[in-house]
Each structure stands twice: as structure tokens, then as C-alpha cells.
Amino acid sequence: MKRLHFVVIVIFVLVTSCTLEKTDYEAELSTETTEYIEFEEVTSITSGDYIISIEALNATLYKGYNEIHLNIINTQTNVSLQDKDVTFLPIVTDANGNKSSCPHAYNLEYNATEGYYLGYAVFTSESDTTISWQLYIDFQEGSQSYKVDQSITVEKQTNMNLNMTAFTGNDNEQYFIALVSPQSPGVAENDLVAGIYKYNQPTSSEGTFPDPSQYAYSVVQDYTLLLDPRMPEASMGNHSSPNNQDLTMENDGLYHGVVNYTMTGNWTLNFIFQNEKGETLKGTEVSTEFTPGIEGAKSDLYIDILF
Amino acid sequence: MKRILLAILFLGTFANAQNTSIEKDSSDVVLDEVMIIAVKNKMKTDIKKTISVDEFLASSDNISFIKRGAYAWEPLLNNMSTERSAITIDGMHVFGACTDKMDPVTSYVESNNLSDIDIKSGQEGSINGATVAGSIDLKRKRTSFGLGKTWHGTYQTGLEFNNKQLFNLGNVSYSSDKLVADGSMSYRKAENYTDGNGDEVNHSQYEKFNTSLGIAYKTTDLSSVRIDAIFDKAKDVGYPALPMDLSLSRALITSVTYKQFFKNKLIKVWDTKLYFNAVEHYMDDTTRPENLVHMDMPGWSTTYGLLSKVNLKKENYSSEIQINAYNNLSIAEMRMYPQDRSETTMFAYSWPWVTTRYAGLSMSNLWNISEKSQLNFGGTLGVNYNFSKYAEFNWIFHPGASQEKTRFLPNLYANYQFKSGVFNSSFGGGYGHRAPSVSEGYGYYIYNSFDRYDYIGNPDLENEISYEANASAGFKNKKGGLQAQVNYFYIQNYIIGKILSQGSPMNYQSVGVKGYTSLDHATLFNLTMHANYSILENLHWKGTLTYARGLDENKNNLPFIRPLSYQTSLHYSYQNLGFLTSFHGDLKQIDYSPEYGEDETPSYTNWNISADYTFYIKNYKTVFQVGAENIFNEYYSTYADWGNIPRMGRNIFTSLKIDL
């Protein structure tokens, strides 16, 4: 009889002892975002004895910020071209045939340890049937100069943490802000990195196409990007986080700050863009009120992210 | 399926109960008596014969309650919340899995698997783990070896009319020279209760199932092995004071104990226990369509540990040395659903996988100096280690806070007692540290619906340090007695929530963010007066008066301090009949604390009455009881009712208990 009791209880416990699954937090963080670390070849161009291999993360060029590595190899000697002047110019042609560019590094920097030329491009639109992107790469070897161009495809950026925005400031200049990092944020303090660029209005008329003076962009120096992150979901009532730091420029030419995300989901990074004198060029202060059920108003200048 | 199993078990209980025999004289089994101390069942109060664990605890002078509904009250010892007391089951540490304290440890046991609740005030309780307020040890029911009557059973049933609570509690025990088994099973189901105005209090229903089993085997004449298990399951529990309810909570509490006795040695007994318990708790807000945000808030708490103690005795000196170690992992999640369910959900940990390890070596001594006086003294040295797996959650509010933290927790106490004729007195003191709880150290946006703030833990909080003094004096003769007890705590680094200037609320009901912060100090004073008098041989009077005051460093009131309260009862017995009437109540709460979300609570009085009748059905002792609580049907809520939810109005209860 006693044994029966025991058996009955054991069975009972076993029958009912299934539990709700715990959340796999690491998997939770990567549902909306994928972090790419490896640079892989997007495309390659042959010009004379040289083959130019263009590398980017995940072998893809996306709308927004792209770090670009160029390997230039002599196919005859199998030796890579070292420390030469290499220029890089992306040109987009829209449906009306108008040509323009996007923020980019025109003179590529040679990285001796890794053996590649380093650059970036902030593609402002995705390729489609009417919009096409073309890369113009020039370099000189001895007396011989090489000029190549290659059409490329700019894909939609599915990771909202690498979103970008383009706007005209109060000073009538055209500015671009592109998120660089983190690719996959956590519910944590995240180092927020962004590139801020402006279009240099040409001072002379256009020469032979492609004339780089018509398509010049530069890194905005020593401005400040004030940050106020908030959750846009109405039920979150304009929720924000503590201990965030505004973005300021560092030696790598990028702007660094700190954003705290208190939970996963949709966040809006509200910005105020100020020049070195502290004058606001774009952006408005947002309400800090907690308003459950009511979506908080966004700044004039913002980028939405999701993780 | 469960119902069928239940039925089988109950049938078994009845079938077994047929095997009765004559009771053996207890003097034959001295050693057995020691081996497994057969404690008389104390799980009843004056007014009620069949009670819940909470009702039993409520009958102690030192205990008050924070109530969030009709179920799972949070016991406050010496007017301090559960973080400050060590709550154990037979010395085993169990930790609730709910960040909102919807499941104090006491909610995972049932009155019919307990024999007693051992409450130690202040540092004397530190033998069960570092504490400030004291310890509450829930004692499992245990049958002795070799009782003449091999099978014994008890069945209790009853109905409480106010909330249509029906309960069935069954117990069975078997005792032979070599083997002992205790089993219990209980089921309670209650609907919403009605307050004093006759209004139904929505979301106050509950359903609880509990079963336990203990088997002990005598391995030699002087040793035994015992296996214990408790399984508890609560379903569909409403918390009217909270914005969410409980869909399911479950606990499995297990242990293996080895006991070795020694004859004619300094060491009398060595008792070692290994234990494991797992608690899961799933909050549910689908019952609250008015909520703006749907949230899932599951929590898990898993603990394993070791408890090993030796009892020494020589002449007028006895001592207990104990090693107490445990490892707990507490996890709590929250997932919020946007109104547009196709959008991504929002996720965060409210307990980011927090591990707590504690190891303590403690000693308690009793020295009978003379027939009139004795000295109790002892202490514990504990090491407490915390680790937060996802410390990035903690770093949002406390950048650079330690991910792991080791603390040393000393606890010391001494108490001198003196007895002379009809007078007795005692005085003592204590000093002790406690580590912050998981919520205080690592909690993340834990919504407190009392003050409507989201709470954030701080991993680098200092230890809370208590300096304590206590004294008592009393008088007792054949007709009655009078006893007064006071204690005073000066608590350094008193941990409490303070409004943070940074961050914004996450829960939509919340008004702001509070961080657990250390006050420089806080003080607490408790006074209890107790009197009893036998007016006639069968007419007894009892009265209790308690007063407490808690102040923070700026002499502002602390929250949840009980106002002056009283209880008085009169018991009359005539042959097989017993009558009892009692009054109890609190005076107006003058010393409330608006900073911590309290408002003034008016006074209230409850009048209760009950009658019981003992009779025999075929030699089985049967007690039938009927009574009523809150006869005036007063509409009231106490100082510690979360969100001022009204208490139960008039409640008529009946119970029947059969000893088989």
C-alpha cells in the first residue's frame, strides 16, 4: 500500500513536471540582427595585369555605411600592389539620368599589416530598376595609370541598427548620419558609433566625367550629436534609459557615444545635431514625460533601430 | 488524470486507516523519541482548528503580513520584510520565484504537512542563515519509529462561506520499528471573497494542491535515513492588489537526511541533510483586459544545499554546531507585447540569472548556569557570493558595478535568562550582517504596485548591519501570567528604495524609477505584552498588545510598521464543547510613511466567534467546528494591505476533523 502511494506520487510529479521554457537570451538578441565580422569579396574587376577585389562585410554592399577593403593584385607576378594612390568614387544614376554620389573615402588608405586599401561608402539608396550604382577606381603603377569602373548592387539594409539618415541643416549644407556600430546591440550599455558626413558644394563647374570635385564629401569635424533614445511603442509611454552619452568625434573619424537599451524591441534614437559652436543645425528636444498609451513625439532628426 | 490520482490516494488513505492498534507507552521508545522528535501538532489557532499556514503564522505575536489578496501573504517578522528574515523548511533554504513577492516560501507548504513553525527573533535566528529580523523555520510533520499504532490518519475538511473555500486535507502515517512513512495531501479551492460592504473583490480566488511524503528507515539501532518531498501547485490565483495574477506556480522540495546517534558520548547526534528544490512561478495578466500592455513574467528559482549539524551535551552545557551551505539560481523574465502583435516583442530579465552561494559555520550554545539562570549565546560566520550572468542589465543603471561579489557575514548573539519563583526576565543583544537579496542587488525594473515605482537593484550595496537589544520580563502563577517583551534594532545601511533622478518607468502603471539604496541607518522598536488568566477552571482569558515604531535616519517613518494592535479572547469549555470569542484589531495608523507610498489607515476591530464539539464515530475522535469571523461585517483594510484592498467581510466557517 505504501509502495503504491509512492508510485502514485512519483508518477504524479513526473506527469506534471514539465515547465515553461526559459528564454534563450543570446538567440533572442540575434532574431532581428545578425552580426557580420568577416570581410568577403563582393565583386572583382580586371584591368590589364591587375585584378581588383572589393570586399565588404557579408560580401554585400548595403544602403548605409559600408567599410570597404580593396585588394589589388598583379595577376602576372601574383604580388599585391602596395602603398600606391588609389581613388574610389561611387556614382549613382537615377531614373532621370541625373548623376550624384554619396559620402565616401575618395583617397583610399593603405593598410600595410593587412595588405589592403581601406575605404568606406555610405550608400544613400538601394539599387533597383531605375537606380544604378557604378564604382570608379583609379590607381597608378609606375607610369601606367589604371581606370576601371564596375556596376554594383546596393542591397536593402535589413539590420535597422545600421540605418542612416540624410538631411539639410540650418546652414543649408547637406548632411548624412549613418550608424556603424553596434550591429547587434544588447540590453546593456552599447558603444554607439556613427559616421557624420557632409556634401562639399562644388566651387568649379564640372570637368570630364567623373570629376571628383563635383562629388566631394568630407567627414564633419568636431560637431556634436546629442542623443536621447526612447521606445516609440505607445504602450511604452515614451520610455527612455539612463546614462547615455552624446556622440563626439574620435581619432578614427567616427562619432562615438553610449546608448543604453533597457529592453529589446523598437527604439528611436532622437538626435540634436550641433556644430562646434553649439549651434543647432537640426533636431528638436523631445519630451521626457512618461506618457503610457501615447507615443512620444520624435525629434526632427532621428534614426529608428530594432533588436 | 490528476483527479483520478487524487481519488486513488485518498482511497488508499481510508483503506490504510483501518489498521489501528493500541498505543504503546511512550516511555518504551525513549531513543526513538529522540531520533525523530515526535512533535505534537501545533498547527491550529485558538479560533480555528483547521487553518492555513498563513493563519497559523498570523497567530504569532512577532508576525504581521503584507497581503496582496487572499493567498500567499508575505510574513513580516519584527515588522521587517522577507529579505531580512531567513525562511526555511526544516533548515532548508527555499527562495520564491516571483519578483513581486507573490510566492513567499510559506505559500509552498500546507498546514497538514507541518508540525510546527519555529520563529526565532533577531540574531538568534542566524543559525539558519544570515538574518536581521530573525528566522522562520517550518517544521515538517514526522512520526516516530515503533509507535504501537502502526497506521494513523487524519482527515480534515471544511467550508468557508464568504469565498466558498472548500478544503480537504488528508494525512496518513505508518510507523514500525524499522520504517516510518508520512504522507499528506491537500486541496483548497476558493472563489472571490466579499468585503464588508458586500462587494465582491475581483481576482481574489485561488486553487492550491499540496502533497508531501516522508520515508525514514532505521539503518542501525542508532542511525536512520530519511527522504522527504513536498510538491505544491497553485493555479489560477488572483491578486486583487496587483495588476496581474498567477496562472501557475509549482514547487518541488526534496531532501535526504542521515542521522547518527551516539550513546554515552559528548556528541549526541549528527544530522546531515542534502536538499534540492525547484520553484517556478508564471504570472498572468490575460485575466486583466484593462491592462495596456500584455506581459509574460515567468520566474524560476532553483536551490540545492547541505545542512550538517552535531549536537553536543555535557552536564549543564549543550551546543549545536552547524554547517549550512546552499546555491541558488534565480531567473525572472519579462516580455512585453506591443498592441500590434505583429511587431517584435520587448524582452528583459528582471532577475538576470543571479546565482547566490552561501556557506556558514554556526554555533549555538546553551549554558545552564544554575537552576535559576541560563545563558544562550552563539554566532555564525558566513560567506555570501553573488554572480549575475547578464550583468549588462545591472550596468545600465550602475555602470561598472561588480558582476560577482563576495561578502563576509558575521552574526553574533547572547541572551541571559533568569527565573525566580513566579518571575522571569531576560536580556540580550545581537550583531549581524546580511547580504542584499537578489532583488535588492540585481533586480531590474521590478514593478511595485504599492508605491507604483519600478525598482532597480544595486550590486554594490553595502551589507546591512544590525545591532540589536532585547529584553523581557514576566510573571506567571497558576491562575495566569503577564509577559512583556521588547526589542530594538539599530540597522546600519538599511536598504530601501529611493527615487532615482535618472531613467524612466518601463511598466505603464509606474510613476517613476526607484533604486535600492542604503540609508545611513534605521531603527526599529517592537513591544509585545501578553497576559492570560484562568477565570474559572474552564474559562480562560488571553490578551495581547503589540506596538512597533520604525524610523529612518531622518526620523521619518518606515513603511509597513504595524500600528498599536490588540487581541483579546475568551475560551470556555464544557465537557465536549468548546466556545471561543475574540476581538482583535489595529488602532489608527498615525505613524505612516507617505514617502514610501503609505497613507493613513483607519482603525478596525474584528469580532470572531467559534464553537467546537468533540465526539467519536466508532472510536475515531472527531471534532466539528463552526464559527464566524468579522461578525460585524466591518469594511476595513489594514496598514499592510497592498493598495488598500479591503479584507474579507463576515465569514462563516465550518470544519470537521477525524483522527483515524
PDB file of N, CA, C and O in Angstrom, chain B residues 34-77:
ATOM      1  N   VAL B  34      13.808  10.486  20.658  1.00  0.00           N
ATOM      2  CA  VAL B  34      14.894  11.416  20.361  1.00  0.00           C
ATOM      3  C   VAL B  34      15.195  11.392  18.875  1.00  0.00           C
ATOM      4  O   VAL B  34      15.454  12.425  18.263  1.00  0.00           O
ATOM      5  N   MET B  35      15.189  10.173  18.350  1.00  0.00           N
ATOM      6  CA  MET B  35      15.631  10.019  16.957  1.00  0.00           C
ATOM      7  C   MET B  35      14.802  10.849  16.009  1.00  0.00           C
ATOM      8  O   MET B  35      15.321  11.529  15.159  1.00  0.00           O
ATOM      9  N   ILE B  36      13.533  10.726  16.160  1.00  0.00           N
ATOM     10  CA  ILE B  36      12.699  11.617  15.357  1.00  0.00           C
ATOM     11  C   ILE B  36      11.721  12.228  16.316  1.00  0.00           C
ATOM     12  O   ILE B  36      10.804  11.579  16.789  1.00  0.00           O
ATOM     13  N   ILE B  37      11.991  13.465  16.632  1.00  0.00           N
ATOM     14  CA  ILE B  37      11.208  14.087  17.690  1.00  0.00           C
ATOM     15  C   ILE B  37       9.765  14.180  17.231  1.00  0.00           C
ATOM     16  O   ILE B  37       9.439  14.850  16.251  1.00  0.00           O
ATOM     17  N   ALA B  38       8.936  13.463  17.941  1.00  0.00           N
ATOM     18  CA  ALA B  38       7.527  13.478  17.582  1.00  0.00           C
ATOM     19  C   ALA B  38       6.893  14.699  18.213  1.00  0.00           C
ATOM     20  O   ALA B  38       6.628  14.734  19.407  1.00  0.00           O
ATOM     21  N   VAL B  39       6.713  15.707  17.400  1.00  0.00           N
ATOM     22  CA  VAL B  39       6.152  16.937  17.933  1.00  0.00           C
ATOM     23  C   VAL B  39       4.645  16.863  17.810  1.00  0.00           C
ATOM     24  O   VAL B  39       4.117  16.416  16.797  1.00  0.00           O
ATOM     25  N   LYS B  40       4.001  17.296  18.844  1.00  0.00           N
ATOM     26  CA  LYS B  40       2.543  17.342  18.794  1.00  0.00           C
ATOM     27  C   LYS B  40       2.133  18.383  17.757  1.00  0.00           C
ATOM     28  O   LYS B  40       2.785  19.405  17.604  1.00  0.00           O
ATOM     29  N   ASN B  41       1.085  18.086  17.098  1.00  0.00           N
ATOM     30  CA  ASN B  41       0.646  19.023  16.083  1.00  0.00           C
ATOM     31  C   ASN B  41       0.222  20.343  16.716  1.00  0.00           C
ATOM     32  O   ASN B  41      -0.676  20.407  17.517  1.00  0.00           O
ATOM     33  N   LYS B  42       0.913  21.384  16.349  1.00  0.00           N
ATOM     34  CA  LYS B  42       0.565  22.699  16.895  1.00  0.00           C
ATOM     35  C   LYS B  42      -0.094  23.569  15.849  1.00  0.00           C
ATOM     36  O   LYS B  42      -0.281  24.756  16.054  1.00  0.00           O
ATOM     37  N   MET B  43      -0.355  22.970  14.697  1.00  0.00           N
ATOM     38  CA  MET B  43      -0.844  23.784  13.590  1.00  0.00           C
ATOM     39  C   MET B  43      -2.323  24.088  13.756  1.00  0.00           C
ATOM     40  O   MET B  43      -3.172  23.616  13.010  1.00  0.00           O
ATOM     41  N   LYS B  44      -2.652  24.854  14.769  1.00  0.00           N
ATOM     42  CA  LYS B  44      -4.024  25.334  14.918  1.00  0.00           C
ATOM     43  C   LYS B  44      -3.970  26.613  15.725  1.00  0.00           C
ATOM     44  O   LYS B  44      -3.000  26.876  16.426  1.00  0.00           O
ATOM     45  N   THR B  45      -4.983  27.393  15.589  1.00  0.00           N
ATOM     46  CA  THR B  45      -5.045  28.621  16.383  1.00  0.00           C
ATOM     47  C   THR B  45      -6.189  28.490  17.364  1.00  0.00           C
ATOM     48  O   THR B  45      -6.925  27.502  17.351  1.00  0.00           O
ATOM     49  N   ASP B  46      -6.321  29.485  18.203  1.00  0.00           N
ATOM     50  CA  ASP B  46      -7.397  29.413  19.186  1.00  0.00           C
ATOM     51  C   ASP B  46      -8.761  29.385  18.516  1.00  0.00           C
ATOM     52  O   ASP B  46      -9.644  28.660  18.920  1.00  0.00           O
ATOM     53  N   ILE B  47      -8.861  30.189  17.509  1.00  0.00           N
ATOM     54  CA  ILE B  47     -10.198  30.357  16.927  1.00  0.00           C
ATOM     55  C   ILE B  47     -10.522  29.246  15.936  1.00  0.00           C
ATOM     56  O   ILE B  47     -11.657  28.824  15.813  1.00  0.00           O
ATOM     57  N   LYS B  48      -9.513  28.770  15.245  1.00  0.00           N
ATOM     58  CA  LYS B  48      -9.788  27.790  14.194  1.00  0.00           C
ATOM     59  C   LYS B  48      -9.001  26.518  14.421  1.00  0.00           C
ATOM     60  O   LYS B  48      -7.820  26.574  14.746  1.00  0.00           O
ATOM     61  N   LYS B  49      -9.637  25.397  14.207  1.00  0.00           N
ATOM     62  CA  LYS B  49      -8.956  24.110  14.357  1.00  0.00           C
ATOM     63  C   LYS B  49      -8.218  23.730  13.081  1.00  0.00           C
ATOM     64  O   LYS B  49      -7.215  23.048  13.124  1.00  0.00           O
ATOM     65  N   THR B  50      -8.776  24.107  11.984  1.00  0.00           N
ATOM     66  CA  THR B  50      -8.141  23.776  10.707  1.00  0.00           C
ATOM     67  C   THR B  50      -7.817  25.086  10.002  1.00  0.00           C
ATOM     68  O   THR B  50      -8.705  25.889   9.747  1.00  0.00           O
ATOM     69  N   ILE B  51      -6.550  25.292   9.736  1.00  0.00           N
ATOM     70  CA  ILE B  51      -6.142  26.612   9.281  1.00  0.00           C
ATOM     71  C   ILE B  51      -5.174  26.489   8.124  1.00  0.00           C
ATOM     72  O   ILE B  51      -4.666  25.419   7.818  1.00  0.00           O
ATOM     73  N   SER B  52      -4.870  27.625   7.537  1.00  0.00           N
ATOM     74  CA  SER B  52      -3.816  27.664   6.538  1.00  0.00           C
ATOM     75  C   SER B  52      -2.524  28.070   7.253  1.00  0.00           C
ATOM     76  O   SER B  52      -2.547  28.509   8.395  1.00  0.00           O
ATOM     77  N   VAL B  53      -1.410  27.890   6.564  1.00  0.00           N
ATOM     78  CA  VAL B  53      -0.112  28.250   7.148  1.00  0.00           C
ATOM     79  C   VAL B  53      -0.103  29.731   7.519  1.00  0.00           C
ATOM     80  O   VAL B  53       0.379  30.124   8.578  1.00  0.00           O
ATOM     81  N   ASP B  54      -0.678  30.553   6.637  1.00  0.00           N
ATOM     82  CA  ASP B  54      -0.701  31.994   6.897  1.00  0.00           C
ATOM     83  C   ASP B  54      -1.479  32.314   8.169  1.00  0.00           C
ATOM     84  O   ASP B  54      -1.063  33.130   8.980  1.00  0.00           O
ATOM     85  N   GLU B  55      -2.613  31.644   8.327  1.00  0.00           N
ATOM     86  CA  GLU B  55      -3.422  31.910   9.516  1.00  0.00           C
ATOM     87  C   GLU B  55      -2.666  31.503  10.773  1.00  0.00           C
ATOM     88  O   GLU B  55      -2.765  32.145  11.812  1.00  0.00           O
ATOM     89  N   PHE B  56      -1.906  30.420  10.661  1.00  0.00           N
ATOM     90  CA  PHE B  56      -1.136  29.994  11.821  1.00  0.00           C
ATOM     91  C   PHE B  56      -0.048  31.014  12.160  1.00  0.00           C
ATOM     92  O   PHE B  56       0.131  31.400  13.309  1.00  0.00           O
ATOM     93  N   LEU B  57       0.664  31.429  11.144  1.00  0.00           N
ATOM     94  CA  LEU B  57       1.721  32.431  11.361  1.00  0.00           C
ATOM     95  C   LEU B  57       1.138  33.708  11.962  1.00  0.00           C
ATOM     96  O   LEU B  57       1.745  34.331  12.821  1.00  0.00           O
ATOM     97  N   ALA B  58      -0.066  34.049  11.510  1.00  0.00           N
ATOM     98  CA  ALA B  58      -0.689  35.282  11.976  1.00  0.00           C
ATOM     99  C   ALA B  58      -0.943  35.232  13.471  1.00  0.00           C
ATOM    100  O   ALA B  58      -1.072  36.265  14.130  1.00  0.00           O
ATOM    101  N   SER B  59      -1.016  34.035  14.046  1.00  0.00           N
ATOM    102  CA  SER B  59      -1.285  33.926  15.476  1.00  0.00           C
ATOM    103  C   SER B  59      -0.035  34.182  16.308  1.00  0.00           C
ATOM    104  O   SER B  59      -0.094  34.225  17.525  1.00  0.00           O
ATOM    105  N   SER B  60       1.124  34.350  15.649  1.00  0.00           N
ATOM    106  CA  SER B  60       2.333  34.666  16.396  1.00  0.00           C
ATOM    107  C   SER B  60       2.432  36.177  16.611  1.00  0.00           C
ATOM    108  O   SER B  60       2.114  36.957  15.730  1.00  0.00           O
ATOM    109  N   ASP B  61       2.910  36.553  17.798  1.00  0.00           N
ATOM    110  CA  ASP B  61       2.982  37.984  18.124  1.00  0.00           C
ATOM    111  C   ASP B  61       3.982  38.734  17.247  1.00  0.00           C
ATOM    112  O   ASP B  61       3.849  39.927  17.025  1.00  0.00           O
ATOM    113  N   ASN B  62       5.011  38.015  16.798  1.00  0.00           N
ATOM    114  CA  ASN B  62       6.086  38.693  16.071  1.00  0.00           C
ATOM    115  C   ASN B  62       5.777  38.898  14.596  1.00  0.00           C
ATOM    116  O   ASN B  62       6.530  39.533  13.889  1.00  0.00           O
ATOM    117  N   ILE B  63       4.728  38.262  14.127  1.00  0.00           N
ATOM    118  CA  ILE B  63       4.492  38.221  12.688  1.00  0.00           C
ATOM    119  C   ILE B  63       3.328  39.125  12.310  1.00  0.00           C
ATOM    120  O   ILE B  63       2.273  39.094  12.930  1.00  0.00           O
ATOM    121  N   SER B  64       3.546  39.901  11.286  1.00  0.00           N
ATOM    122  CA  SER B  64       2.445  40.610  10.641  1.00  0.00           C
ATOM    123  C   SER B  64       2.546  40.280   9.154  1.00  0.00           C
ATOM    124  O   SER B  64       3.478  39.608   8.737  1.00  0.00           O
ATOM    125  N   PHE B  65       1.616  40.757   8.382  1.00  0.00           N
ATOM    126  CA  PHE B  65       1.585  40.323   6.979  1.00  0.00           C
ATOM    127  C   PHE B  65       1.384  41.474   6.020  1.00  0.00           C
ATOM    128  O   PHE B  65       0.597  42.381   6.292  1.00  0.00           O
ATOM    129  N   ILE B  66       2.059  41.376   4.888  1.00  0.00           N
ATOM    130  CA  ILE B  66       1.671  42.185   3.738  1.00  0.00           C
ATOM    131  C   ILE B  66       0.751  41.303   2.919  1.00  0.00           C
ATOM    132  O   ILE B  66       1.102  40.176   2.589  1.00  0.00           O
ATOM    133  N   LYS B  67      -0.431  41.813   2.625  1.00  0.00           N
ATOM    134  CA  LYS B  67      -1.405  40.997   1.902  1.00  0.00           C
ATOM    135  C   LYS B  67      -1.687  41.605   0.534  1.00  0.00           C
ATOM    136  O   LYS B  67      -1.998  42.780   0.437  1.00  0.00           O
ATOM    137  N   ARG B  68      -1.565  40.767  -0.461  1.00  0.00           N
ATOM    138  CA  ARG B  68      -1.847  41.217  -1.825  1.00  0.00           C
ATOM    139  C   ARG B  68      -3.123  40.576  -2.340  1.00  0.00           C
ATOM    140  O   ARG B  68      -3.455  40.686  -3.495  1.00  0.00           O
ATOM    141  N   GLY B  69      -3.785  39.851  -1.460  1.00  0.00           N
ATOM    142  CA  GLY B  69      -5.006  39.162  -1.825  1.00  0.00           C
ATOM    143  C   GLY B  69      -5.320  38.172  -0.735  1.00  0.00           C
ATOM    144  O   GLY B  69      -4.903  38.338   0.412  1.00  0.00           O
ATOM    145  N   ALA B  70      -6.019  37.112  -1.117  1.00  0.00           N
ATOM    146  CA  ALA B  70      -6.428  36.132  -0.113  1.00  0.00           C
ATOM    147  C   ALA B  70      -5.387  35.031   0.041  1.00  0.00           C
ATOM    148  O   ALA B  70      -5.525  34.154   0.884  1.00  0.00           O
ATOM    149  N   TYR B  71      -4.369  35.064  -0.783  1.00  0.00           N
ATOM    150  CA  TYR B  71      -3.448  33.930  -0.855  1.00  0.00           C
ATOM    151  C   TYR B  71      -2.012  34.413  -0.749  1.00  0.00           C
ATOM    152  O   TYR B  71      -1.681  35.520  -1.172  1.00  0.00           O
ATOM    153  N   ALA B  72      -1.146  33.551  -0.207  1.00  0.00           N
ATOM    154  CA  ALA B  72       0.300  33.797  -0.184  1.00  0.00           C
ATOM    155  C   ALA B  72       0.655  35.139   0.427  1.00  0.00           C
ATOM    156  O   ALA B  72       1.202  36.014  -0.218  1.00  0.00           O
ATOM    157  N   TRP B  73       0.344  35.280   1.721  1.00  0.00           N
ATOM    158  CA  TRP B  73       0.686  36.514   2.400  1.00  0.00           C
ATOM    159  C   TRP B  73       2.171  36.529   2.703  1.00  0.00           C
ATOM    160  O   TRP B  73       2.766  35.497   2.997  1.00  0.00           O
ATOM    161  N   GLU B  74       2.735  37.724   2.637  1.00  0.00           N
ATOM    162  CA  GLU B  74       4.170  37.839   2.903  1.00  0.00           C
ATOM    163  C   GLU B  74       4.382  38.104   4.397  1.00  0.00           C
ATOM    164  O   GLU B  74       3.970  39.137   4.916  1.00  0.00           O
ATOM    165  N   PRO B  75       5.025  37.163   5.108  1.00  0.00           N
ATOM    166  CA  PRO B  75       5.167  37.350   6.550  1.00  0.00           C
ATOM    167  C   PRO B  75       6.248  38.372   6.881  1.00  0.00           C
ATOM    168  O   PRO B  75       7.358  38.320   6.364  1.00  0.00           O
ATOM    169  N   LEU B  76       5.916  39.302   7.748  1.00  0.00           N
ATOM    170  CA  LEU B  76       6.883  40.286   8.235  1.00  0.00           C
ATOM    171  C   LEU B  76       7.250  39.879   9.653  1.00  0.00           C
ATOM    172  O   LEU B  76       6.380  39.764  10.510  1.00  0.00           O
ATOM    173  N   LEU B  77       8.519  39.645   9.904  1.00  0.00           N
ATOM    174  CA  LEU B  77       8.967  39.260  11.235  1.00  0.00           C
ATOM    175  C   LEU B  77       9.569  40.498  11.887  1.00  0.00           C
ATOM    176  O   LEU B  77      10.426  41.150  11.283  1.00  0.00           O
TER     177      LEU B  77
END
